[in-house]
CSV table of N, CA and C in Angstrom, one decimal:
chain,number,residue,atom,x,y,z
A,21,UNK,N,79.2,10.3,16.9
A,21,UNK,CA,78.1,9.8,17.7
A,21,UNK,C,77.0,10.9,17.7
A,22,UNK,N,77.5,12.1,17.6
A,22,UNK,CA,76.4,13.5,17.8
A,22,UNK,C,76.0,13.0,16.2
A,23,UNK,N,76.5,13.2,15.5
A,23,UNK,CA,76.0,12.8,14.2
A,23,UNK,C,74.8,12.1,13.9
A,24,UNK,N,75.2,10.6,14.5
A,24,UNK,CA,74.1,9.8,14.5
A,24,UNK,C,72.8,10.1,15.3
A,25,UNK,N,73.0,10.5,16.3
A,25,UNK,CA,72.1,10.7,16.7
A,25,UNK,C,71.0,11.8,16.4
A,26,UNK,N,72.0,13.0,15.5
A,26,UNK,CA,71.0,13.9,15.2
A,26,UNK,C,70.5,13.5,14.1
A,27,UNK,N,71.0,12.5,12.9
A,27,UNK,CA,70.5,11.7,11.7
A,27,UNK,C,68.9,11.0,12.3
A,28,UNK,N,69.7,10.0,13.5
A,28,UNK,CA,68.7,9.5,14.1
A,28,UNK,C,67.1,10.3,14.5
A,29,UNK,N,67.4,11.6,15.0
A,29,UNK,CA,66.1,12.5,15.3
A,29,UNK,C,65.8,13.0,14.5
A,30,UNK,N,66.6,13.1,13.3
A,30,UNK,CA,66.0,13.5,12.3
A,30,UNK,C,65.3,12.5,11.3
A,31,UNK,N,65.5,11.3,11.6
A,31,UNK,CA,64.3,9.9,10.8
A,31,UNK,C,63.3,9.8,11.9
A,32,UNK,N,63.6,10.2,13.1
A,32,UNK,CA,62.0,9.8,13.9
A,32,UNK,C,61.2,11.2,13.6
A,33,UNK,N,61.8,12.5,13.5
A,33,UNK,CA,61.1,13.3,13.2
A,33,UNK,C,60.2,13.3,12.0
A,34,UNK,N,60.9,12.6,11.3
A,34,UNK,CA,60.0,12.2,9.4
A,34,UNK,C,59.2,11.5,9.8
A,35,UNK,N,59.4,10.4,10.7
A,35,UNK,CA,58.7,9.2,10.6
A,35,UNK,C,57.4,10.1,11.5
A,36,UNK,N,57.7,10.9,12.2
A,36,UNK,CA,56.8,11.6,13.3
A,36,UNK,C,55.5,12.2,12.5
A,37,UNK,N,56.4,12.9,11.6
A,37,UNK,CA,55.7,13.8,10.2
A,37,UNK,C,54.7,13.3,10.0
A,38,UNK,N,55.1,11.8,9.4
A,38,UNK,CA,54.9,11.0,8.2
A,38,UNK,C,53.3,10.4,9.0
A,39,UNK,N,53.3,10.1,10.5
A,39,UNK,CA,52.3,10.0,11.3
A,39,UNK,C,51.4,10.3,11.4
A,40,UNK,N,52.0,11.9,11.8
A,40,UNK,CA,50.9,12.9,11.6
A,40,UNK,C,49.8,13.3,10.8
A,41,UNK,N,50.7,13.0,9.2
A,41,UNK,CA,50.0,13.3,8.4
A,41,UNK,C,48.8,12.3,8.2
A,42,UNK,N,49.0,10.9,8.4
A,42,UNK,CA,48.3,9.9,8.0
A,42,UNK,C,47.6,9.7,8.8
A,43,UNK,N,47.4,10.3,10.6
A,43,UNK,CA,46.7,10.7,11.4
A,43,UNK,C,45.7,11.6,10.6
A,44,UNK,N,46.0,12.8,10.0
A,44,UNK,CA,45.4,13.7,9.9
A,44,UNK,C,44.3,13.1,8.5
A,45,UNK,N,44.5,12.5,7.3
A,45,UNK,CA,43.8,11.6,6.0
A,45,UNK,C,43.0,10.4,6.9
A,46,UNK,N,43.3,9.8,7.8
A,46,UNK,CA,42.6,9.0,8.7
A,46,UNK,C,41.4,9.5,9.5
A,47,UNK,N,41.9,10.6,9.8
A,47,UNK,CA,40.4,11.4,10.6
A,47,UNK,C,39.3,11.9,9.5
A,48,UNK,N,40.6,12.6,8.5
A,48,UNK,CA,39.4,13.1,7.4
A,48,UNK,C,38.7,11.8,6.9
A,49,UNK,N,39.3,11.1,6.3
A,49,UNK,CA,37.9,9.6,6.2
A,49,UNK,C,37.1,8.9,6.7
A,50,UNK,N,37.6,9.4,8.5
A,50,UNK,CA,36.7,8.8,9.1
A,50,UNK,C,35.4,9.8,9.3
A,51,UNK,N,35.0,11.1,9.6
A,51,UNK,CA,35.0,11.7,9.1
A,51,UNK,C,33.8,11.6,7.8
A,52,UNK,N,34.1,11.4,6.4
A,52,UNK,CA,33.5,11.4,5.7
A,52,UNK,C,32.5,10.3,5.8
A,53,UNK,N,33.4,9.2,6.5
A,53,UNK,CA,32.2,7.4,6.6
A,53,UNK,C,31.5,8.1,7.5
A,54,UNK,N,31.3,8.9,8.2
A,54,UNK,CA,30.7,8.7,9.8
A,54,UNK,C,29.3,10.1,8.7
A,55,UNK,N,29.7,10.9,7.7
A,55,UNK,CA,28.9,11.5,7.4
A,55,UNK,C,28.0,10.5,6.2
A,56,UNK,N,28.5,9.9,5.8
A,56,UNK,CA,28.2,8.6,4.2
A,56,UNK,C,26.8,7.6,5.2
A,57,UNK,N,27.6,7.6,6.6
A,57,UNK,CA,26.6,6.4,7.6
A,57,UNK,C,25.1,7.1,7.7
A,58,UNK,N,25.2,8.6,8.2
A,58,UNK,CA,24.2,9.2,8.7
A,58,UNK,C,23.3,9.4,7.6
A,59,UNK,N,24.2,9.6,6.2
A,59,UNK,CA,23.1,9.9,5.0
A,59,UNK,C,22.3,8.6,4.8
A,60,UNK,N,23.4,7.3,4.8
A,60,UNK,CA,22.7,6.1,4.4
A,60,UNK,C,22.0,6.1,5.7
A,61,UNK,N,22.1,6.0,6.8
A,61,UNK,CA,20.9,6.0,7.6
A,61,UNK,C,19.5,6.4,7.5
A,62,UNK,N,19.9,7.9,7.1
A,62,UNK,CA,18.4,8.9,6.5
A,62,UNK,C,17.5,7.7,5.9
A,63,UNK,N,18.5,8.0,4.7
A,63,UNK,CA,18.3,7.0,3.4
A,63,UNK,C,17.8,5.7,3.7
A,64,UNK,N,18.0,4.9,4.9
A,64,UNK,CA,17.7,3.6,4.9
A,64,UNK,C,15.8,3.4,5.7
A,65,UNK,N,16.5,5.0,6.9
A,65,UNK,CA,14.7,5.2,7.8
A,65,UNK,C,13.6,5.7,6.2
A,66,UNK,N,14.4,6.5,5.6
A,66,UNK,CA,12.7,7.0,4.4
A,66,UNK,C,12.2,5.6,3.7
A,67,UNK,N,13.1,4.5,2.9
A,67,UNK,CA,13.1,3.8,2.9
A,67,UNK,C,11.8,3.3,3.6
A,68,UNK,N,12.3,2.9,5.1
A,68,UNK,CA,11.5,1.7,5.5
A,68,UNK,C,9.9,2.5,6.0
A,69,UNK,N,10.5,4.1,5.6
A,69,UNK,CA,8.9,4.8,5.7
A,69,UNK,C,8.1,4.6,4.4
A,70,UNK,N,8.8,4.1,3.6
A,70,UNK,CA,8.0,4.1,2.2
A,70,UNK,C,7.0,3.0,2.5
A,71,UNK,N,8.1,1.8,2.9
A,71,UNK,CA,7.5,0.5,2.6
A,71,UNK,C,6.9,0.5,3.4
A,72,UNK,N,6.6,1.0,4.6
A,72,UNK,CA,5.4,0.9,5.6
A,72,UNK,C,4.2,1.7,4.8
A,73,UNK,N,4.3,3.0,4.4
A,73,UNK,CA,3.1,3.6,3.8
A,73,UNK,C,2.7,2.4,2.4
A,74,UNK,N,3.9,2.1,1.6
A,74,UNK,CA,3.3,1.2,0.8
A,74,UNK,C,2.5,0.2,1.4
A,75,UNK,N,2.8,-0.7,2.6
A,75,UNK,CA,2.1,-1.9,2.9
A,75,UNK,C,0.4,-1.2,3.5
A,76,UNK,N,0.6,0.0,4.3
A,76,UNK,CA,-0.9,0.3,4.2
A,76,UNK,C,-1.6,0.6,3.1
A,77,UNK,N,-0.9,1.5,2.2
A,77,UNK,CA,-1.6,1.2,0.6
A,77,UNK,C,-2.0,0.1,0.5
A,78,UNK,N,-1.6,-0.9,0.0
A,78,UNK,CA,-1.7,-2.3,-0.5
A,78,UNK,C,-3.1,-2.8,0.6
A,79,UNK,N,-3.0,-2.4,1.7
A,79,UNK,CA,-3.8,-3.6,2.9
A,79,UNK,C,-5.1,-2.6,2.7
A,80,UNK,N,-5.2,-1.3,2.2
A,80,UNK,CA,-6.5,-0.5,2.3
A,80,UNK,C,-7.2,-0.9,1.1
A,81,UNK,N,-6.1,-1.3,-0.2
A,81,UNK,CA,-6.8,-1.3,-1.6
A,81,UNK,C,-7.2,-2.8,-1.3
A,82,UNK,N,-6.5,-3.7,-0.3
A,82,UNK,CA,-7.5,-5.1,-0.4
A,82,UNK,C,-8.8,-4.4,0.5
A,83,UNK,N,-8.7,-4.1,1.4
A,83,UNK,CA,-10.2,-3.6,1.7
A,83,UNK,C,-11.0,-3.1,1.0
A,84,UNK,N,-10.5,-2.3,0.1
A,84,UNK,CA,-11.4,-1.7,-0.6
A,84,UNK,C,-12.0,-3.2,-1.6
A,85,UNK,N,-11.0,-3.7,-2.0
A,85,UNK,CA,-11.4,-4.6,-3.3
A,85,UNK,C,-12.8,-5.4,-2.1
A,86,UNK,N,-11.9,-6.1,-0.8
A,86,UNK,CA,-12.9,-7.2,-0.9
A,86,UNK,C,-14.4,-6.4,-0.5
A,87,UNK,N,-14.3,-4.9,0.4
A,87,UNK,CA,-16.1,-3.9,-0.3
A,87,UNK,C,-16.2,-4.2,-1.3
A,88,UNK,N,-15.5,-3.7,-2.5
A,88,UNK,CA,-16.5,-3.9,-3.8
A,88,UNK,C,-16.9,-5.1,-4.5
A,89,UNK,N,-16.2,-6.2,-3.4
A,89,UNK,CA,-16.7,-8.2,-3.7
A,89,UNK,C,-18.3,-8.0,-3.1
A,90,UNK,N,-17.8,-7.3,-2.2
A,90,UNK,CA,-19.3,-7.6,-1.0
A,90,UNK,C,-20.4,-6.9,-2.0
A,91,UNK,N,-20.0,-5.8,-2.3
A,91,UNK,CA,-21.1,-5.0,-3.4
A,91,UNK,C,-21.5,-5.4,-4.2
A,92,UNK,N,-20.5,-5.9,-5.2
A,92,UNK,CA,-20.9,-6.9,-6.2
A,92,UNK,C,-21.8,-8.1,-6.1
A,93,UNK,N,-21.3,-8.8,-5.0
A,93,UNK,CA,-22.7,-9.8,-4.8
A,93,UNK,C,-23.9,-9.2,-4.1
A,94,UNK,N,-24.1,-8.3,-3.4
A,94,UNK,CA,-25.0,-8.0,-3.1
A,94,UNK,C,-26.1,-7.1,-4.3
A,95,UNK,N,-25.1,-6.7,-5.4
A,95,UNK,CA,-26.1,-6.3,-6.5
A,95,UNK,C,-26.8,-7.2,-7.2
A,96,UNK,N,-25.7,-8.2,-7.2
A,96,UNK,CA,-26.1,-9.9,-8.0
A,96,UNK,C,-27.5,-10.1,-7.0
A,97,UNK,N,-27.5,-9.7,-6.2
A,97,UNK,CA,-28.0,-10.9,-5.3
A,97,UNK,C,-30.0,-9.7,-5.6
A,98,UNK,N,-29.1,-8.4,-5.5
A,98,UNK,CA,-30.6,-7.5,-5.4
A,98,UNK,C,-31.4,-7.5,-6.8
A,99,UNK,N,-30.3,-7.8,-7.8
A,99,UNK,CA,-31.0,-7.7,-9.1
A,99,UNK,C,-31.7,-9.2,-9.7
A,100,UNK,N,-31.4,-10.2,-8.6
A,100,UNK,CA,-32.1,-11.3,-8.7
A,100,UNK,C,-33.5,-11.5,-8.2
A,101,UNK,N,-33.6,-10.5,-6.9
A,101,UNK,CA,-34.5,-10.4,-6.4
A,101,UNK,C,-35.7,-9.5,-7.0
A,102,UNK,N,-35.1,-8.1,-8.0
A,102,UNK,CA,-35.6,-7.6,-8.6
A,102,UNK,C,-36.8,-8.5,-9.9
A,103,UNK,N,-35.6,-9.1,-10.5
A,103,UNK,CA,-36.4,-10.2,-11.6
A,103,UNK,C,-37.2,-11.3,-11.1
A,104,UNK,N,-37.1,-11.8,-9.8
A,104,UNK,CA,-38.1,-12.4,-9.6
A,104,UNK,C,-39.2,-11.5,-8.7
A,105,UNK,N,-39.1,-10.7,-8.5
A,105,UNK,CA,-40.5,-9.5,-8.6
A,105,UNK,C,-41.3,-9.2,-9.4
A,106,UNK,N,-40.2,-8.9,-10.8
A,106,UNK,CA,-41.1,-8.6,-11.6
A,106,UNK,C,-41.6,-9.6,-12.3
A,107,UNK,N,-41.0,-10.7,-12.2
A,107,UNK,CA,-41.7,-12.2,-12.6
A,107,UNK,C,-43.4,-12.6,-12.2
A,108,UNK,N,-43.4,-11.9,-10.5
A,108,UNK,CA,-44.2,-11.8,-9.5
A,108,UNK,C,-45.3,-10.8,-9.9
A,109,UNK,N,-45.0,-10.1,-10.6
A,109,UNK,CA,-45.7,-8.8,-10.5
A,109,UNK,C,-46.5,-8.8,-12.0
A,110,UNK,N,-45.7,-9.6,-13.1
A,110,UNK,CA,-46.3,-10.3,-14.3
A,110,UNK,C,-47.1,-11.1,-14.3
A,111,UNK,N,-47.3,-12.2,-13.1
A,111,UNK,CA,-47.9,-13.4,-12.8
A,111,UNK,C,-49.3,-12.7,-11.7
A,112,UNK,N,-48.7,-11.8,-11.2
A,112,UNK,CA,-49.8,-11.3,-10.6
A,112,UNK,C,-51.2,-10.0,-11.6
A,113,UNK,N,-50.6,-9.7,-12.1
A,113,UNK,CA,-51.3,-8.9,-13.3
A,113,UNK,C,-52.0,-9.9,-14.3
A,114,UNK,N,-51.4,-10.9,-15.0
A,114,UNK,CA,-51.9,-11.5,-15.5
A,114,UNK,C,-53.4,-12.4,-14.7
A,115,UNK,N,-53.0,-12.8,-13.2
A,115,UNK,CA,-53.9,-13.2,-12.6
A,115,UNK,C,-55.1,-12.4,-12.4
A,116,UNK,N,-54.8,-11.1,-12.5
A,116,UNK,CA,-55.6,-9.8,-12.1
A,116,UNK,C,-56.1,-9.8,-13.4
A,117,UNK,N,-55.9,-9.6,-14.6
A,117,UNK,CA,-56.5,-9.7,-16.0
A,117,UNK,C,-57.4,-11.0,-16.1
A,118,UNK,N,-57.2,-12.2,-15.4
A,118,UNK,CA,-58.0,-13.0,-15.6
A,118,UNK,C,-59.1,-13.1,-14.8
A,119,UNK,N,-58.9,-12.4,-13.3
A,119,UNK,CA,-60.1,-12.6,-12.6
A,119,UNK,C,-61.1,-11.7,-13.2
A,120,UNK,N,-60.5,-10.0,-13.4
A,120,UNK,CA,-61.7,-9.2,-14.3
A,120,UNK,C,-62.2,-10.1,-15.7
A,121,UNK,N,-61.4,-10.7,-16.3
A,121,UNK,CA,-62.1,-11.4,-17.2
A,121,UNK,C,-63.3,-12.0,-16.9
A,122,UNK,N,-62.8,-13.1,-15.8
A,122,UNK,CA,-63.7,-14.0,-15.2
A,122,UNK,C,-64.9,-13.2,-14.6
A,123,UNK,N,-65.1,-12.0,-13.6
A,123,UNK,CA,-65.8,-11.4,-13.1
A,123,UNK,C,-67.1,-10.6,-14.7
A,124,UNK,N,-66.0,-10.3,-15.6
A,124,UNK,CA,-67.1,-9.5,-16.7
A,124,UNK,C,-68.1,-10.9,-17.2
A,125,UNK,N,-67.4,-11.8,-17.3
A,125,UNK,CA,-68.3,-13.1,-17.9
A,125,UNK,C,-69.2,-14.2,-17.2
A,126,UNK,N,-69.0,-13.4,-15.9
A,126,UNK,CA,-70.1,-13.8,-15.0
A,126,UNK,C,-71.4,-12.8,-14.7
A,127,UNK,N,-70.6,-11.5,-15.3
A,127,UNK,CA,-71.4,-10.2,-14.3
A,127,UNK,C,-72.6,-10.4,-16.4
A,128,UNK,N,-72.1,-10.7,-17.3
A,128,UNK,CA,-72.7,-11.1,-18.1
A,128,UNK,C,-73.6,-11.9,-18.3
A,129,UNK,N,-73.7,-13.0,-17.9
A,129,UNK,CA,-74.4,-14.1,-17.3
A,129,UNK,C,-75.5,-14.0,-16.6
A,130,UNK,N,-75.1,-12.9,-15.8
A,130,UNK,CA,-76.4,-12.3,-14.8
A,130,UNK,C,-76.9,-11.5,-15.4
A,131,UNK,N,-76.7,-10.9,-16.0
A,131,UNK,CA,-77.5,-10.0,-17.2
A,131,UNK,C,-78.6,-11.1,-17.9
């Protein structure tokens, strides 16, 4: 009976071992997840700091674009205004060339 019994403490003592050890590979993994979480955590906040600077990128370069829509038409719009100036300014000259005309062929007349 002493026999068995010391057989016996000696399988719970293995099995005790056997615990321990797999206590001790159990903590080390946990352990490594708990360091794997914190990296992918990093990893997941830079991430979502990208995409946020990215989305201001993207939302400043539509501002910019739709300025340089507004610019655009407002050049269209100034260089329209330009040619009908000078349209204005040809029609007015030529008017101006015809009154001196008119005026030499009268001031002749009175001669």
């Amino acid at each position: 009976a002493a026999a068995q019994r010391v057989e016996e403490l000696g399988r719970k003592e293995e099995q005790a071992l056997k615990l321990a050890v797999a206590l001790q590979e159990s903590e080390a993994l946990l352990e490594r997840a708990e360091e794997e979480s914190a990296r992918l955590r990093a990893e997941l906040s830079e991430t979502r700091e990208e995409r946020r600077a990215a989305a201001q990128r993207v939302e400043e370069l539509g501002r910019k674009e739709e300025q340089a829509l507004k610019l655009a038409v407002a050049l269209q719009e100034s260089e329209a205004l330009l040619e009908r100036a000078e349209e204005e300014s040809a029609r007015l000259r030529a008017e101006l060339s015809e009154t001196r005309e008119e005026r030499r062929a009268a001031a002749q007349r009175v001669e």
